[in-house]
Amino acid sequence: MSGGPVCAPRLIVMPPSPLLEVDSLSVSFATDNGRVRVVEEVSFAIRQGETVGLVGESGCGKSVAAMSVMRLNPSPPCYVDEGRILFQGDDLLTLDSVDMRAIRGDRIGMVFQEPMTSLNPTFTIGYQIAEVFQIHRGMDAAETQRESIDLLGMVGIGAAERRLHQYPHELSGGLRQRVMIAMALACRPDLLIADEPTTALDVTVQQQILELLRRLQADIGMSVLLISHDLGIVAEVCERVLVMYAGRIVESATVDALFQHPQHPYTVGLLAAPPRLGQRRSALPTIPGTVPPPGQRSAGCHFADRCARATERCRAETPVFESVAPGHDVACWNPAP
Amino acid sequence: MSELLRVRELTKHFVSRRGKGRIRAVDGVSLVLRRGETLGVVGESGCGKSTLGRSILRLLEPDSGEIVFDGEDLLTLGPSALRAKRRDMQMIFQDPFASLDPRLTIGSIVGEPLVIHRIGDRASRPRAVFDLLETVGIEADAVRRYPHEFSGGQRQRIGIARALALRPRLIVADEPVSALDVSIQSQILNLMAELRLRFGLSYIFISHDLAVVEHLSDTVAVMYLGRIVEAAAIEDLFARPSHPYTQALIAAVPEPDPARRATRTVLKGELPDPENPPPGCPFHPRCPKAMDACHSIVPKDANIGFADRPHVVRCHLY
């Protein structure tokens, strides 16, 4: 670079564009009684290296929303009605199945709740890990073996060489989940979707897995979408939380903001309801009623029937998802003070 | 308060599937439940807490030990005497989807215990069933409907109504809320607390969830590999958790409070193979405080509380 004008690199300060951007995603299921919406206009984004929690009770649509990102919902009966899922600039919903398969397991990894049902019982652990390397990386047997041993070491499985020859049923629940995580991370994905990864595990083992996820997230720098019904788990590992209720995202905030100043009455109720260690109360605050099943959701805000703060407007008009503070959005006509 | 139940050295072993080893699911467990109180039994899967609950009701036949219920040893009762005694002891199960017969109406499910134990007659039973459903907060038109028409929380209420039908004095509740959503869990816990007062019930409340156990229990027993490793009044146990396993369990509970995002000590390893429990203290391979003695000598119970308010720990540290 001698002589001539030197062009100084220009620093362009740009907001980092999100790794994943889900834009008004609506998903429905075909049932005997016609189409039923289970995910309604869900929008969220995950930045590079960010860990985001998606919280809600069973049937709220959190798993369907996440599986839509992977395009793993069986269709029929499941249909994406509208929306875009932008991942590194590509709209995943428009990709053909070959391109999608190349992304799945390579740039996006997934871990499920029940490791026993997501591992194939008839093949060894080694065979199942090797598959990932062969499909996505075209590695030969020797390379695969070396990488597999490395990988098991990374997720804290000792005696890796011996483990490769074992079958899933020979491993404990915690070890199986580590194997699942190893497989999901084999190709160093940019995004890991973990759907209730510790729900089937005991509390002490759950802590081990959460610790592992935290460490790997930091080491690899990947983004994580953690789906859970447990606010405690989300508080421990996530930076930002999305709260889902009856198919919609009702609140989005940093963990600190959400736990200190929850705004949506549903979030408030969810945080107050469970018993907490060291805080005995004579009666627990409850959210009356039950989650309305898809197809029986009222007009307006779906939470209105159970909400102590509901007004006329709540029953008539769908709340707009609006910012109440920087980085804190709520879909509520009458948020908690 | 007087004693309702005293279990002494209860043991229940299973022959393993391979037919060689023995699984010591419950291994010399002793406990006391006073009238109107709740005893929480807490531990991880495979620790023997469910086997303990079922053995106490003799739904499983214990190998040895003593179960003194209201002054009478249940293990000496013949079949008909036991059946009569069962009126006083009922069970609530974890899975409200599996524990209600899908082909029976709610009316038949809740009324069945009355029929079996010949309580009331055809004319009076429907009234009794209505009352029971009302007690647990289920609308009266449920009697003609079927379990699949109800949500998990409603089914658990129906299961509770069935358990209450015979006006029992003891209810063993095995993970009654762990299959339920957070917002429904607290409804059921409140209902159970209310019913305990109203009917003078005593509970054995089995759960893996420490916070839930703390909420409802007066005393608590922590189980590990078939044995109780620590037992105390609930305030004492949480004020001074003494067994390293209890400490680890408490530390492992995820806190819904990011400010307390803990730098905690994570317990290593998992529950050992119950067929080949480690020698000495069964917890020693995972114990951060294990000493030489722990590898070979089985610890005995030590009371670190008072004679009239025991706090029992089974650990060489005490």
Short mmCIF file of C-alpha atoms in Angstrom, two decimals, chain A residues 71-324:
data_model
loop_
_atom_site.label_atom_id
_atom_site.label_comp_id
_atom_site.label_asym_id
_atom_site.label_seq_id
_atom_site.Cartn_x
_atom_site.Cartn_y
_atom_site.Cartn_z
CA ARG A 71 -40.42 -25.19 9.56
CA LEU A 72 -40.97 -28.39 11.49
CA ASN A 73 -44.71 -28.13 12.04
CA PRO A 74 -46.43 -30.87 10.04
CA SER A 75 -48.59 -29.44 7.31
CA PRO A 76 -51.40 -30.44 7.18
CA PRO A 77 -52.73 -29.77 9.77
CA CYS A 78 -50.54 -26.73 10.40
CA TYR A 79 -50.46 -23.71 8.08
CA VAL A 80 -48.58 -20.45 8.20
CA ASP A 81 -51.24 -17.93 7.22
CA GLU A 82 -49.05 -14.90 6.98
CA GLY A 83 -45.82 -13.35 8.12
CA ARG A 84 -42.13 -13.46 7.38
CA ILE A 85 -39.30 -15.17 9.19
CA LEU A 86 -36.08 -13.43 8.23
CA PHE A 87 -32.92 -15.30 9.18
CA GLN A 88 -29.64 -13.70 8.09
CA GLY A 89 -31.56 -11.94 5.38
CA ASP A 90 -33.41 -14.96 3.99
CA ASP A 91 -37.14 -15.41 4.42
CA LEU A 92 -37.24 -18.97 5.70
CA LEU A 93 -40.88 -19.33 4.71
CA THR A 94 -40.00 -18.93 1.03
CA LEU A 95 -37.06 -21.35 0.92
CA ASP A 96 -37.45 -24.68 -0.80
CA SER A 97 -37.03 -27.80 1.29
CA VAL A 98 -33.43 -28.42 0.15
CA ASP A 99 -32.29 -24.96 1.22
CA MET A 100 -34.24 -25.24 4.43
CA ARG A 101 -32.63 -28.57 5.26
CA ALA A 102 -29.23 -26.98 4.79
CA ILE A 103 -30.07 -24.34 7.38
CA ARG A 104 -31.74 -26.68 9.84
CA GLY A 105 -29.14 -28.40 12.01
CA ASP A 106 -26.37 -26.28 10.51
CA ARG A 107 -27.10 -22.59 11.08
CA ILE A 108 -30.04 -23.19 13.38
CA GLY A 109 -29.84 -25.96 15.98
CA MET A 110 -32.68 -27.22 18.09
CA VAL A 111 -32.99 -28.98 21.43
CA PHE A 112 -36.26 -30.51 22.54
CA GLN A 113 -37.80 -31.23 25.90
CA GLU A 114 -37.66 -34.99 25.94
CA PRO A 115 -34.27 -36.32 24.87
CA MET A 116 -35.45 -39.92 24.93
CA THR A 117 -38.00 -39.36 22.20
CA SER A 118 -35.79 -37.13 20.06
CA LEU A 119 -32.88 -39.57 19.95
CA ASN A 120 -33.29 -42.68 17.87
CA PRO A 121 -33.19 -45.66 20.25
CA THR A 122 -31.87 -48.08 17.63
CA PHE A 123 -28.65 -46.25 16.80
CA THR A 124 -25.59 -45.52 18.91
CA ILE A 125 -24.87 -42.01 20.11
CA GLY A 126 -21.80 -41.98 17.86
CA TYR A 127 -23.82 -42.86 14.78
CA GLN A 128 -26.35 -40.12 15.44
CA ILE A 129 -23.73 -37.44 15.99
CA ALA A 130 -21.79 -38.63 12.95
CA GLU A 131 -24.87 -38.13 10.82
CA VAL A 132 -24.81 -34.41 11.51
CA PHE A 133 -21.20 -34.08 10.36
CA GLN A 134 -21.72 -36.23 7.30
CA ILE A 135 -24.86 -34.45 6.14
CA HIS A 136 -23.74 -30.90 6.75
CA ARG A 137 -19.96 -31.11 6.49
CA GLY A 138 -19.33 -34.16 4.31
CA MET A 139 -16.67 -35.41 6.71
CA ASP A 140 -15.06 -38.83 6.51
CA ALA A 141 -15.13 -41.40 9.30
CA ALA A 142 -11.85 -40.43 10.96
CA GLU A 143 -12.66 -36.73 11.02
CA THR A 144 -16.15 -37.44 12.28
CA GLN A 145 -14.81 -39.57 15.12
CA ARG A 146 -12.37 -36.85 16.16
CA GLU A 147 -14.97 -34.09 16.00
CA SER A 148 -17.55 -36.18 17.86
CA ILE A 149 -15.18 -36.79 20.75
CA ASP A 150 -14.36 -33.07 20.89
CA LEU A 151 -18.03 -32.24 20.87
CA LEU A 152 -18.92 -34.57 23.73
CA GLY A 153 -16.04 -33.10 25.69
CA MET A 154 -17.41 -29.62 25.06
CA VAL A 155 -20.79 -30.51 26.58
CA GLY A 156 -19.11 -32.07 29.59
CA ILE A 157 -19.44 -35.75 28.80
CA GLY A 158 -16.45 -37.70 30.08
CA ALA A 159 -15.15 -40.95 28.60
CA ALA A 160 -16.41 -39.70 25.24
CA GLU A 161 -14.94 -42.52 23.21
CA ARG A 162 -16.87 -45.13 25.16
CA ARG A 163 -20.07 -43.07 25.04
CA LEU A 164 -20.03 -43.05 21.25
CA HIS A 165 -20.68 -46.78 21.28
CA GLN A 166 -23.59 -46.55 23.70
CA TYR A 167 -27.29 -46.44 22.92
CA PRO A 168 -29.60 -43.70 24.24
CA HIS A 169 -31.25 -46.00 26.81
CA GLU A 170 -27.88 -46.62 28.42
CA LEU A 171 -27.56 -42.95 29.34
CA SER A 172 -29.25 -41.01 32.12
CA GLY A 173 -31.70 -38.21 31.31
CA GLY A 174 -29.09 -35.54 31.93
CA LEU A 175 -26.51 -37.22 29.71
CA ARG A 176 -29.07 -37.68 26.94
CA GLN A 177 -29.89 -34.00 27.04
CA ARG A 178 -26.16 -33.23 26.82
CA VAL A 179 -25.96 -35.45 23.74
CA MET A 180 -28.91 -33.59 22.22
CA ILE A 181 -27.19 -30.28 22.89
CA ALA A 182 -23.97 -31.64 21.40
CA MET A 183 -25.80 -32.62 18.23
CA ALA A 184 -27.53 -29.26 18.00
CA LEU A 185 -24.20 -27.47 18.38
CA ALA A 186 -22.18 -29.77 16.12
CA CYS A 187 -22.14 -27.27 13.26
CA ARG A 188 -21.71 -24.23 15.55
CA PRO A 189 -25.11 -22.79 14.66
CA ASP A 190 -25.78 -19.08 14.78
CA LEU A 191 -29.06 -19.71 16.53
CA LEU A 192 -30.04 -22.38 19.04
CA ILE A 193 -33.72 -22.97 19.71
CA ALA A 194 -34.16 -24.79 23.01
CA ASP A 195 -37.74 -25.88 23.70
CA GLU A 196 -38.17 -26.66 27.41
CA PRO A 197 -34.69 -28.21 27.49
CA THR A 198 -34.73 -28.96 31.22
CA THR A 199 -38.38 -29.64 31.95
CA ALA A 200 -37.95 -33.42 32.01
CA LEU A 201 -34.91 -33.21 34.31
CA ASP A 202 -34.44 -33.07 38.05
CA VAL A 203 -33.60 -29.71 39.59
CA THR A 204 -29.96 -30.49 40.29
CA VAL A 205 -29.46 -31.79 36.74
CA GLN A 206 -31.44 -28.85 35.38
CA GLN A 207 -28.89 -26.51 36.94
CA GLN A 208 -26.08 -28.42 35.21
CA ILE A 209 -27.75 -28.08 31.82
CA LEU A 210 -28.52 -24.38 32.30
CA GLU A 211 -24.92 -23.78 33.32
CA LEU A 212 -23.80 -25.64 30.20
CA LEU A 213 -26.06 -23.55 27.97
CA ARG A 214 -24.76 -20.34 29.53
CA ARG A 215 -21.15 -21.38 29.03
CA LEU A 216 -21.62 -22.53 25.44
CA GLN A 217 -23.57 -19.43 24.55
CA ALA A 218 -20.66 -17.31 25.75
CA ASP A 219 -18.02 -19.53 24.07
CA ILE A 220 -19.68 -19.85 20.70
CA GLY A 221 -21.37 -16.46 20.68
CA MET A 222 -24.55 -17.91 19.29
CA SER A 223 -28.03 -16.54 19.86
CA VAL A 224 -30.45 -18.60 21.89
CA LEU A 225 -34.21 -18.72 21.87
CA LEU A 226 -35.19 -20.47 25.10
CA ILE A 227 -38.78 -21.63 25.35
CA SER A 228 -40.00 -22.30 28.85
CA HIS A 229 -43.01 -22.26 31.12
CA ASP A 230 -40.71 -21.48 34.05
CA LEU A 231 -40.00 -17.83 34.73
CA GLY A 232 -37.24 -18.82 37.15
CA ILE A 233 -35.24 -20.47 34.38
CA VAL A 234 -35.74 -17.51 32.09
CA ALA A 235 -34.58 -15.12 34.82
CA GLU A 236 -31.41 -17.14 35.17
CA VAL A 237 -30.24 -17.40 31.59
CA CYS A 238 -31.97 -14.82 29.42
CA GLU A 239 -31.33 -11.18 28.64
CA ARG A 240 -34.73 -10.48 27.19
CA VAL A 241 -38.13 -12.11 27.68
CA LEU A 242 -41.20 -12.45 25.50
CA VAL A 243 -44.39 -13.40 27.30
CA MET A 244 -47.01 -15.20 25.24
CA TYR A 245 -50.65 -15.66 26.09
CA ALA A 246 -53.27 -17.39 23.96
CA GLY A 247 -51.33 -17.09 20.72
CA ARG A 248 -50.08 -13.53 21.12
CA ILE A 249 -47.00 -11.90 22.55
CA VAL A 250 -48.34 -9.69 25.31
CA GLU A 251 -45.11 -8.31 26.74
CA SER A 252 -41.47 -7.98 25.75
CA ALA A 253 -38.74 -6.55 27.93
CA THR A 254 -35.27 -7.09 29.35
CA VAL A 255 -35.33 -9.58 32.21
CA ASP A 256 -34.60 -6.87 34.73
CA ALA A 257 -37.43 -4.65 33.52
CA LEU A 258 -39.85 -7.53 33.26
CA PHE A 259 -39.22 -8.86 36.74
CA GLN A 260 -39.08 -5.45 38.38
CA HIS A 261 -41.89 -3.68 36.54
CA PRO A 262 -44.12 -6.16 34.79
CA GLN A 263 -46.80 -4.21 32.96
CA HIS A 264 -49.20 -6.70 31.46
CA PRO A 265 -51.66 -8.01 34.08
CA TYR A 266 -51.01 -11.54 32.86
CA THR A 267 -47.27 -11.17 33.45
CA VAL A 268 -47.98 -9.67 36.86
CA GLY A 269 -50.18 -12.63 37.74
CA LEU A 270 -47.70 -15.16 36.40
CA LEU A 271 -44.92 -13.67 38.50
CA ALA A 272 -47.00 -13.48 41.66
CA ALA A 273 -48.70 -16.87 41.51
CA PRO A 274 -46.07 -19.52 42.22
CA PRO A 275 -44.88 -20.14 45.76
CA ARG A 276 -41.36 -18.90 46.30
CA LEU A 277 -38.74 -20.33 48.59
CA GLY A 278 -38.50 -18.47 51.85
CA GLN A 279 -41.66 -16.44 51.28
CA ARG A 280 -44.50 -18.38 52.82
CA ARG A 281 -47.89 -16.82 52.29
CA SER A 282 -51.17 -18.07 53.66
CA ALA A 283 -52.88 -17.97 50.27
CA LEU A 284 -51.29 -17.64 46.87
CA PRO A 285 -52.51 -14.98 44.49
CA THR A 286 -54.20 -16.66 41.55
CA ILE A 287 -55.24 -15.85 38.04
CA PRO A 288 -58.90 -16.89 37.94
CA GLY A 289 -60.18 -19.20 35.23
CA THR A 290 -58.17 -21.05 32.64
CA VAL A 291 -56.42 -20.31 29.38
CA PRO A 292 -59.08 -20.22 26.62
CA PRO A 293 -58.37 -22.94 24.07
CA PRO A 294 -57.71 -21.93 20.45
CA GLY A 295 -60.98 -21.33 18.66
CA GLN A 296 -62.70 -20.14 21.84
CA ARG A 297 -60.78 -16.94 22.29
CA SER A 298 -62.79 -13.82 22.81
CA ALA A 299 -62.60 -10.71 20.68
CA GLY A 300 -60.38 -7.92 21.89
CA CYS A 301 -57.76 -8.89 24.44
CA HIS A 302 -57.74 -12.68 24.97
CA PHE A 303 -56.89 -12.16 28.62
CA ALA A 304 -59.81 -9.83 29.35
CA ASP A 305 -62.05 -12.54 30.83
CA ARG A 306 -59.46 -13.34 33.51
CA CYS A 307 -58.19 -9.82 34.04
CA ALA A 308 -59.04 -7.67 37.05
CA ARG A 309 -58.07 -4.53 35.11
CA ALA A 310 -60.20 -5.24 32.05
CA THR A 311 -62.27 -2.36 30.64
CA GLU A 312 -64.93 -2.15 27.94
CA ARG A 313 -62.29 -1.43 25.37
CA CYS A 314 -60.34 -4.60 26.31
CA ARG A 315 -63.29 -6.79 25.36
CA ALA A 316 -63.85 -5.02 22.05
CA GLU A 317 -60.50 -4.05 20.58
CA THR A 318 -57.30 -6.04 20.20
CA PRO A 319 -54.62 -4.18 22.17
CA VAL A 320 -51.78 -2.68 20.16
CA PHE A 321 -48.30 -3.87 21.02
CA GLU A 322 -46.74 -0.59 22.09
CA SER A 323 -43.63 0.67 23.76
CA VAL A 324 -44.07 1.81 27.37
#
